[in-house]
CSV table of C-alpha atoms and ligand atoms in Angstrom, one decimal:
chain,number,residue,atom,x,y,z
A,1,MET,CA,44.3,-41.9,-23.8
A,2,ASP,CA,41.6,-39.4,-22.9
A,3,ASP,CA,40.6,-39.0,-26.6
A,4,ASP,CA,37.4,-40.9,-26.0
A,5,LEU,CA,36.4,-38.4,-23.3
A,6,ILE,CA,36.1,-35.6,-25.8
A,7,VAL,CA,32.5,-34.6,-26.6
A,8,ASP,CA,32.5,-32.2,-29.6
A,9,ASP,CA,30.9,-28.8,-28.8
A,10,ASP,CA,29.1,-29.0,-32.2
A,11,ILE,CA,26.0,-31.1,-31.7
A,12,GLN,CA,26.0,-32.0,-35.3
A,13,ARG,CA,29.3,-33.9,-35.0
A,14,ALA,CA,29.2,-34.9,-31.3
A,15,GLU,CA,29.1,-38.4,-29.9
A,16,SER,CA,28.0,-39.1,-26.3
A,17,LEU,CA,30.4,-39.8,-23.5
A,18,PRO,CA,31.5,-43.4,-23.9
A,19,ALA,CA,29.9,-46.2,-21.9
A,20,ARG,CA,33.0,-46.7,-19.7
A,21,THR,CA,32.4,-43.3,-18.1
A,22,PHE,CA,29.1,-44.8,-16.7
A,23,THR,CA,30.7,-48.0,-15.3
A,24,ASP,CA,34.4,-47.5,-14.4
A,25,GLU,CA,35.4,-46.7,-10.9
A,26,SER,CA,38.5,-45.0,-12.2
A,27,ILE,CA,36.3,-42.4,-14.0
A,28,ALA,CA,34.2,-42.1,-10.8
A,29,GLN,CA,37.4,-41.4,-8.9
A,30,ARG,CA,38.4,-38.8,-11.4
A,31,GLU,CA,35.0,-37.1,-11.2
A,32,ARG,CA,35.4,-36.9,-7.4
A,33,GLU,CA,38.7,-35.1,-7.9
A,34,THR,CA,37.4,-32.7,-10.6
A,35,ILE,CA,33.7,-32.2,-10.9
A,36,PHE,CA,32.7,-33.0,-7.4
A,37,ALA,CA,35.7,-31.2,-5.8
A,38,ARG,CA,35.2,-27.9,-7.7
A,39,GLN,CA,31.5,-27.3,-8.2
A,40,TRP,CA,28.9,-26.1,-5.7
A,41,LEU,CA,27.2,-29.2,-4.4
A,42,MET,CA,23.9,-29.2,-2.5
A,43,LEU,CA,24.2,-31.0,0.8
A,44,PRO,CA,21.3,-33.3,1.3
A,45,GLU,CA,18.7,-32.3,3.8
A,46,ARG,CA,19.2,-35.7,5.5
A,47,THR,CA,22.3,-37.6,4.8
A,48,THR,CA,21.8,-41.2,5.7
A,49,LEU,CA,19.4,-43.8,4.4
A,50,GLU,CA,17.8,-44.1,7.8
A,51,ARG,CA,15.5,-41.3,8.9
A,52,ARG,CA,17.1,-39.3,11.7
A,53,ASP,CA,15.5,-38.5,15.0
A,54,ASP,CA,16.2,-34.9,14.4
A,55,ALA,CA,13.4,-33.6,12.2
A,56,ARG,CA,15.1,-30.2,11.6
A,57,THR,CA,16.6,-29.5,8.2
A,58,LEU,CA,20.4,-29.3,8.0
A,59,ALA,CA,20.2,-25.5,7.7
A,60,GLU,CA,18.1,-25.3,10.9
A,61,GLN,CA,20.6,-27.5,12.7
A,62,VAL,CA,23.4,-25.1,12.1
A,63,ALA,CA,21.5,-21.9,12.3
A,64,ALA,CA,22.8,-20.7,15.7
A,65,ARG,CA,26.3,-19.4,16.3
A,66,GLY,CA,28.6,-22.2,17.4
A,67,ALA,CA,26.2,-25.0,16.2
A,68,ARG,CA,27.7,-28.0,14.6
A,69,THR,CA,26.4,-31.3,13.2
A,70,PRO,CA,28.2,-34.4,11.7
A,71,LEU,CA,27.3,-35.7,8.2
A,72,SER,CA,28.4,-38.2,5.7
A,73,PHE,CA,28.8,-36.9,2.2
A,74,LEU,CA,30.2,-38.7,-0.8
A,75,ASP,CA,31.4,-41.3,1.7
A,76,ARG,CA,33.3,-38.7,3.6
A,77,SER,CA,32.9,-38.2,7.3
A,78,LEU,CA,32.5,-34.4,7.8
A,79,PHE,CA,30.9,-31.9,10.1
A,80,LEU,CA,29.3,-28.5,9.5
A,81,GLN,CA,30.1,-25.7,11.8
A,82,ARG,CA,28.6,-22.3,12.2
A,83,GLY,CA,31.2,-19.7,13.4
A,84,TRP,CA,31.2,-18.4,16.9
A,85,ASP,CA,32.9,-15.0,16.3
A,86,ASP,CA,31.5,-14.8,12.8
A,87,ASP,CA,28.4,-16.0,10.9
A,88,ALA,CA,30.4,-18.1,8.4
A,89,LEU,CA,29.5,-21.8,7.7
A,90,ARG,CA,32.4,-24.1,7.4
A,91,LEU,CA,32.6,-27.8,6.4
A,92,PHE,CA,35.4,-29.7,8.1
A,93,PRO,CA,36.7,-33.2,7.9
A,94,ASN,CA,35.4,-35.0,11.0
A,95,ALA,CA,38.8,-36.1,12.1
A,96,CYS,CA,41.1,-34.6,14.7
A,97,THR,CA,44.3,-33.0,13.4
A,98,HIS,CA,46.2,-35.0,16.1
A,99,ALA,CA,45.5,-38.6,15.4
A,100,TRP,CA,42.2,-38.6,13.4
A,101,TYR,CA,39.7,-39.4,16.1
A,102,PRO,CA,36.2,-38.1,15.1
A,103,LEU,CA,35.6,-34.7,16.6
A,104,VAL,CA,31.8,-34.4,16.4
A,105,HIS,CA,29.5,-37.2,17.3
A,106,GLY,CA,26.1,-35.5,17.2
A,107,PRO,CA,24.5,-32.1,16.9
A,108,SER,CA,26.0,-29.8,19.6
A,109,ARG,CA,26.9,-26.2,20.2
A,110,GLY,CA,29.7,-24.3,21.9
A,111,ASN,CA,32.6,-22.0,21.3
A,112,ALA,CA,35.1,-24.8,21.1
A,113,ILE,CA,35.4,-28.5,20.1
A,114,ALA,CA,37.1,-30.9,22.4
A,115,CYS,CA,38.5,-34.1,21.0
A,116,GLY,CA,37.5,-37.2,23.0
A,117,GLN,CA,40.8,-39.1,22.4
A,118,HIS,CA,43.5,-36.9,23.8
A,119,GLY,CA,41.8,-33.6,24.7
A,120,ARG,CA,42.9,-31.4,21.8
A,121,LYS,CA,40.7,-28.2,21.6
A,122,LEU,CA,39.9,-26.4,18.4
A,123,ASP,CA,37.8,-23.2,17.9
A,124,CYS,CA,34.7,-22.9,15.6
A,125,ALA,CA,36.9,-21.7,12.7
A,126,GLY,CA,39.0,-24.9,13.0
A,127,ARG,CA,42.0,-23.3,14.7
A,128,PHE,CA,44.0,-25.2,17.2
A,129,LEU,CA,43.5,-23.8,20.7
A,130,SER,CA,45.2,-26.1,23.2
A,131,GLN,CA,46.1,-29.6,24.2
A,132,PRO,CA,47.7,-31.1,27.3
A,133,GLY,CA,51.2,-32.5,26.8
A,134,PHE,CA,52.2,-30.2,24.0
A,135,LYS,CA,53.6,-27.3,26.1
A,136,ASP,CA,57.3,-27.4,25.2
A,137,LEU,CA,57.1,-28.5,21.6
A,138,PRO,CA,58.9,-26.1,19.3
A,139,ASP,CA,57.2,-24.6,16.2
A,140,PHE,CA,53.8,-25.5,17.6
A,141,PRO,CA,51.1,-25.3,16.4
A,142,ARG,CA,51.8,-25.5,12.7
A,143,ALA,CA,49.4,-25.3,9.8
A,144,CYS,CA,48.7,-29.0,10.0
A,145,ASP,CA,47.4,-28.6,13.5
A,146,HIS,CA,44.5,-26.5,12.3
A,147,LEU,CA,41.5,-28.0,10.5
A,148,ARG,CA,41.2,-27.4,6.8
A,149,ALA,CA,37.8,-25.8,6.0
A,150,SER,CA,35.7,-26.2,2.8
A,151,ARG,CA,33.4,-23.3,2.0
A,152,ALA,CA,29.8,-23.8,2.8
A,153,LEU,CA,26.8,-21.4,2.4
A,154,GLU,CA,23.1,-21.2,2.6
A,155,TRP,CA,20.8,-20.5,-0.4
A,156,ARG,CA,17.1,-20.3,0.2
A,157,GLY,CA,17.2,-22.7,3.1
A,158,PHE,CA,19.5,-25.2,1.4
A,159,LEU,CA,23.2,-25.7,2.2
A,160,PHE,CA,25.9,-25.9,-0.4
A,161,THR,CA,29.6,-26.7,-0.3
A,162,SER,CA,32.5,-26.6,-2.6
A,163,LEU,CA,34.9,-29.2,-1.2
A,164,ASP,CA,37.9,-27.6,-3.0
A,165,THR,CA,38.4,-24.1,-4.5
A,166,PRO,CA,35.1,-23.5,-6.4
A,167,ARG,CA,35.2,-23.2,-10.2
A,168,VAL,CA,32.8,-20.2,-10.0
A,169,GLU,CA,31.2,-18.2,-7.3
A,170,HIS,CA,27.8,-19.6,-6.1
A,171,GLY,CA,26.0,-16.4,-7.0
A,172,GLU,CA,27.2,-16.6,-10.5
A,173,ALA,CA,26.2,-20.2,-11.0
A,174,PHE,CA,22.7,-19.4,-9.6
A,175,ALA,CA,22.2,-16.0,-11.3
A,176,GLU,CA,19.7,-17.1,-13.9
A,177,ILE,CA,17.8,-19.2,-11.4
A,178,ASP,CA,17.5,-16.3,-8.9
A,179,ALA,CA,16.3,-14.1,-11.7
A,180,SER,CA,13.5,-16.5,-12.6
A,181,LEU,CA,12.4,-16.7,-8.9
A,182,ALA,CA,12.4,-13.0,-8.2
A,183,LYS,CA,8.6,-12.8,-7.9
A,184,MET,CA,8.0,-16.2,-6.3
A,185,PRO,CA,7.2,-16.3,-2.6
A,186,LEU,CA,9.7,-18.9,-1.4
A,187,GLU,CA,10.4,-17.9,2.2
A,188,GLY,CA,9.6,-20.4,5.0
A,189,LEU,CA,8.8,-23.4,2.8
A,190,ARG,CA,7.9,-26.4,4.9
A,191,LEU,CA,9.9,-29.6,4.4
A,192,ALA,CA,7.4,-32.4,3.8
A,193,PRO,CA,8.5,-35.9,4.7
A,194,LEU,CA,8.4,-38.3,1.8
A,195,ASP,CA,8.6,-42.1,1.9
A,196,HIS,CA,11.4,-42.2,-0.6
A,197,GLU,CA,13.6,-39.3,0.4
A,198,ILE,CA,16.8,-41.2,-0.1
A,199,ARG,CA,17.0,-44.3,-2.3
A,200,ASP,CA,19.9,-46.2,-4.0
A,201,VAL,CA,18.7,-46.7,-7.6
A,202,ALA,CA,20.2,-48.3,-10.7
A,203,GLY,CA,22.4,-46.3,-13.0
A,204,ASN,CA,25.4,-44.0,-12.7
A,205,TRP,CA,24.6,-40.4,-11.5
A,206,LYS,CA,25.3,-39.0,-15.0
A,207,GLN,CA,22.6,-41.2,-16.4
A,208,HIS,CA,20.0,-39.6,-14.2
A,209,ALA,CA,21.3,-36.1,-14.9
A,210,TRP,CA,21.3,-36.9,-18.7
A,211,ASN,CA,17.8,-38.2,-18.4
A,212,TYR,CA,16.7,-35.0,-16.6
A,213,MET,CA,18.1,-32.9,-19.4
A,214,ASP,CA,16.4,-35.0,-22.0
A,215,SER,CA,13.1,-33.7,-23.3
A,216,PHE,CA,13.1,-36.1,-26.2
A,217,HIS,CA,12.0,-39.0,-24.0
A,218,VAL,CA,8.9,-37.3,-22.6
A,219,THR,CA,6.6,-38.3,-25.4
A,220,TYR,CA,7.8,-41.9,-25.1
A,221,ILE,CA,8.5,-42.6,-21.4
A,222,HIS,CA,5.9,-40.2,-20.1
A,223,ARG,CA,3.5,-40.7,-23.0
A,224,ALA,CA,-0.1,-39.8,-23.4
A,225,PRO,CA,-2.8,-40.7,-22.5
A,226,GLY,CA,-2.4,-40.0,-18.9
A,227,GLY,CA,1.3,-39.1,-18.9
A,228,LEU,CA,3.3,-35.9,-18.6
A,229,ALA,CA,3.1,-35.6,-22.4
A,230,ASP,CA,-0.6,-35.0,-21.9
A,231,ALA,CA,-0.4,-32.7,-18.9
A,232,ILE,CA,1.8,-30.2,-20.7
A,233,ASP,CA,1.6,-28.6,-24.1
A,234,MET,CA,4.5,-30.3,-25.7
A,235,SER,CA,4.6,-27.7,-28.5
A,236,SER,CA,5.5,-25.0,-26.0
A,237,TYR,CA,8.4,-27.0,-24.4
A,238,ARG,CA,11.6,-24.9,-24.1
A,239,THR,CA,15.1,-25.7,-23.1
A,240,GLU,CA,17.3,-22.8,-22.1
A,241,LEU,CA,21.0,-23.5,-21.7
A,242,HIS,CA,23.3,-21.4,-19.6
A,243,ARG,CA,26.9,-21.8,-18.5
A,244,TRP,CA,26.3,-23.9,-15.3
A,245,SER,CA,22.5,-24.3,-15.2
A,246,ALA,CA,19.7,-25.0,-17.6
A,247,LEU,CA,16.0,-24.4,-17.6
A,248,GLN,CA,13.2,-26.5,-19.1
A,249,TRP,CA,9.6,-25.3,-19.0
A,250,ALA,CA,6.3,-25.7,-20.8
A,251,TYR,CA,2.8,-24.5,-20.5
A,252,ALA,CA,0.1,-26.6,-18.8
A,253,ARG,CA,-2.8,-28.0,-20.8
A,254,ASP,CA,-5.1,-27.3,-17.8
A,255,ALA,CA,-4.7,-23.8,-16.4
A,256,ARG,CA,-5.4,-25.1,-12.9
A,257,ALA,CA,-2.0,-26.8,-13.0
A,258,GLY,CA,-0.3,-23.6,-14.0
A,259,PHE,CA,1.5,-20.8,-12.1
A,260,ASN,CA,-0.2,-17.6,-11.4
A,261,PRO,CA,1.5,-15.4,-14.1
A,262,ASP,CA,2.2,-12.8,-11.5
A,263,GLU,CA,4.6,-15.2,-9.8
A,264,LEU,CA,6.9,-15.4,-12.8
A,265,PRO,CA,8.9,-12.9,-14.8
A,266,GLU,CA,7.1,-11.2,-17.6
A,267,ARG,CA,8.9,-13.3,-20.3
A,268,PHE,CA,6.9,-16.4,-19.2
A,269,ARG,CA,3.5,-14.7,-19.8
A,270,ASP,CA,1.5,-16.2,-22.7
A,271,PRO,CA,-0.7,-13.8,-24.7
A,272,ALA,CA,-3.0,-16.8,-25.3
A,273,GLY,CA,-3.5,-17.2,-21.5
A,274,ARG,CA,-1.7,-20.5,-21.0
A,275,ARG,CA,0.0,-21.0,-17.7
A,276,VAL,CA,3.5,-22.3,-16.9
A,277,PHE,CA,3.3,-26.0,-15.6
A,278,ALA,CA,6.7,-26.0,-14.0
A,279,LEU,CA,10.2,-24.5,-14.0
A,280,TRP,CA,12.6,-27.4,-14.2
A,281,TRP,CA,16.1,-26.1,-13.3
A,282,PHE,CA,19.2,-28.2,-13.5
A,283,VAL,CA,22.4,-27.1,-11.8
A,284,PHE,CA,25.6,-28.7,-12.9
A,285,PRO,CA,26.6,-31.3,-11.9
A,286,ASN,CA,23.9,-33.2,-10.1
A,287,LEU,CA,21.0,-31.0,-8.9
A,288,ALA,CA,17.4,-30.6,-10.1
A,289,LEU,CA,15.2,-27.8,-8.7
A,290,ASN,CA,11.7,-28.3,-9.8
A,291,PHE,CA,9.4,-25.4,-9.1
A,292,TYR,CA,5.7,-26.1,-9.2
A,293,PRO,CA,2.8,-23.9,-8.1
A,294,TRP,CA,2.6,-26.1,-5.0
A,295,GLY,CA,6.3,-25.6,-4.0
A,296,LEU,CA,9.7,-27.1,-4.8
A,297,SER,CA,10.7,-30.7,-5.5
A,298,VAL,CA,14.5,-31.3,-5.3
A,299,ASN,CA,16.4,-34.1,-6.9
A,300,LEU,CA,20.0,-34.7,-6.0
A,301,TYR,CA,21.9,-37.4,-7.9
A,302,LEU,CA,24.8,-38.5,-5.7
A,303,PRO,CA,27.5,-40.8,-6.8
A,304,VAL,CA,28.2,-43.8,-4.5
A,305,PRO,CA,31.9,-44.3,-4.1
A,306,GLY,CA,32.9,-47.9,-5.1
A,307,LYS,CA,29.5,-48.4,-7.0
A,308,PRO,CA,29.6,-46.4,-10.2
A,309,ASP,CA,26.5,-48.1,-11.5
A,310,THR,CA,24.4,-46.9,-8.5
A,311,THR,CA,23.0,-43.4,-7.7
A,312,ARG,CA,22.0,-42.2,-4.2
A,313,PHE,CA,18.8,-40.5,-5.3
A,314,CYS,CA,17.7,-37.8,-2.9
A,315,TRP,CA,14.2,-36.4,-3.3
A,316,PHE,CA,13.0,-33.6,-1.0
A,317,HIS,CA,9.7,-31.6,-1.1
A,318,ARG,CA,9.3,-28.1,0.1
A,319,VAL,CA,5.7,-27.0,0.3
A,320,ARG,CA,4.2,-23.5,-0.1
A,321,ASP,CA,0.6,-24.3,-0.9
A,322,ALA,CA,-0.8,-27.3,1.0
A,323,GLU,CA,-4.0,-27.6,-1.0
A,324,LYS,CA,-2.1,-27.8,-4.3
A,325,TYR,CA,0.5,-30.1,-2.8
A,326,ALA,CA,-2.3,-32.6,-2.0
A,327,ARG,CA,-3.0,-32.6,-5.7
A,328,ARG,CA,0.6,-33.1,-6.8
A,329,ASP,CA,0.1,-36.7,-8.0
A,330,ARG,CA,-3.1,-35.9,-9.9
A,331,ASP,CA,-2.2,-32.6,-11.5
A,332,TRP,CA,1.6,-32.7,-11.7
A,333,LEU,CA,2.0,-36.5,-11.9
A,334,SER,CA,4.7,-36.3,-9.2
A,335,ALA,CA,4.9,-40.0,-8.2
A,336,GLN,CA,4.2,-41.3,-11.7
A,337,VAL,CA,6.9,-39.4,-13.5
A,338,ASP,CA,9.4,-40.3,-10.8
A,339,ALA,CA,8.6,-44.0,-11.1
A,340,GLU,CA,8.8,-43.9,-14.9
A,341,ASP,CA,12.2,-42.2,-14.9
A,342,VAL,CA,13.7,-44.5,-12.3
A,343,ASP,CA,12.5,-47.5,-14.2
A,344,ALA,CA,13.8,-46.1,-17.5
A,345,MET,CA,17.3,-45.7,-16.0
A,346,ALA,CA,17.2,-49.3,-14.7
A,347,GLN,CA,16.5,-50.3,-18.2
A,348,VAL,CA,19.4,-48.3,-19.6
A,349,GLN,CA,21.6,-49.8,-17.0
A,350,ARG,CA,20.6,-53.2,-18.3
A,351,GLY,CA,21.4,-52.1,-21.8
A,352,LEU,CA,24.9,-51.0,-20.7
A,353,ARG,CA,25.5,-54.5,-19.6
A,354,SER,CA,25.1,-55.8,-23.2
A,355,GLY,CA,28.8,-55.3,-23.8
A,356,VAL,CA,28.2,-53.6,-27.1
A,357,THR,CA,27.5,-49.9,-26.4
A,358,PRO,CA,28.6,-47.6,-29.2
A,359,ARG,CA,28.7,-43.8,-28.4
A,360,GLY,CA,25.5,-42.2,-29.4
A,361,ARG,CA,24.7,-39.2,-31.6
A,362,PHE,CA,22.4,-36.4,-30.5
A,363,ALA,CA,19.2,-35.2,-32.2
A,364,PRO,CA,20.1,-31.6,-33.1
A,365,GLU,CA,16.9,-30.1,-31.9
A,366,GLY,CA,15.5,-32.5,-29.3
A,367,GLU,CA,18.7,-33.3,-27.5
A,368,ARG,CA,20.4,-29.9,-27.0
A,369,GLY,CA,20.0,-30.5,-23.2
A,370,PRO,CA,21.7,-33.9,-23.2
A,371,HIS,CA,24.5,-32.6,-25.5
A,372,TRP,CA,25.1,-29.6,-23.2
A,373,PHE,CA,25.4,-32.0,-20.2
A,374,HIS,CA,27.8,-34.4,-21.9
A,375,HIS,CA,29.9,-31.6,-23.3
A,376,LEU,CA,30.2,-30.0,-19.8
A,377,VAL,CA,31.1,-33.3,-18.1
A,378,SER,CA,33.7,-33.9,-20.8
A,379,ARG,CA,35.3,-30.5,-20.3
A,380,GLU,CA,35.3,-30.6,-16.5
A,381,LEU,CA,36.6,-34.2,-16.3
A,382,ARG,CA,39.5,-33.1,-18.4
A,383,ALA,CA,39.9,-30.0,-16.2
A,384,LEU,CA,39.7,-27.6,-19.2
A,385,PRO,CA,39.5,-23.9,-18.2
W,1,FES,S1,43.0,-37.6,18.2
W,1,FES,FE1,42.2,-35.8,18.9
W,1,FES,S2,43.5,-35.3,20.6
W,1,FES,FE2,44.4,-37.1,19.8
W,2,FE2,FE1,11.5,-38.2,-17.5
């Protein structure tokens, strides 16, 4: 019955994932049990649609030993906890192992967590410590009395988790990205507040990831004059596909919108003197890390449980050059490209509702990125090794 989930690894023969994978809640559920359980997922800097009073990033909130903070992620109520005896970060379900009362109600710090309903105490590694009334119970505590931790870690000021056993180590998934950033000064980037940090937008999360991997649409949706297709030298556009990540990049038409060549590895240097406009990194399944000379723009495409046709679209900016950042809409077309993409996905969503949506074919050169993404989703959804 899964035959229609197969995407051929040969782009010449392949057809896209079927429309139902973009609309069915049963597929979304399966994605949560496979793709979103076993990949490294970035935790959003802020986790609710409302802006929080706490202006610190998530990483800053749990920087100190014993610090903890609650968060909602993929509709799950969780909390992040920094170790007390070790430096490890752990992500726990925000539910007491006794009778499921939430354990953490706001950012706090200490060597133990005390449950507000019947006084159970747990340590910062999630181990049961004590509880009144349980003195003479045999075989106590058992494994079920301790909290079950998911792994969490910090990468360049961002937090990641693998809710279940990860498919691959984080360092391996990020190896090519790290290599491309080896000469770029990225420490201490400032988080700049945006109006649209978190929005619910039309379209399944895969549509947005697919669109991100699609260079074919650039000359149409972001067309010249005045569009991205003008700002970059389209003839230099490259898509580099790795196992879990993919890089797209191009030279800028105007050298002022390009990287200083010393900030990038030698392989990006152009003998003709053109400068790289951006490094657009995609990390499977749902993260885009867009490196510009002004800093980093992050897109996170989060599925919304129960609403497969909606994506919680997170957008965060980290600034390293304030003067260039002030030019982001003029030289890098930041707001324009975002608006064009969000609108295009709303249009595709409308197309999906036509009721007649055959599986598509891929242009062998121009759609290597989309094919790579569909093929990977297909494999991971079917839990192939
Ligand atoms: S629910 Fe936490 S102690 Fe009972
Ligand atoms: Fe686009």
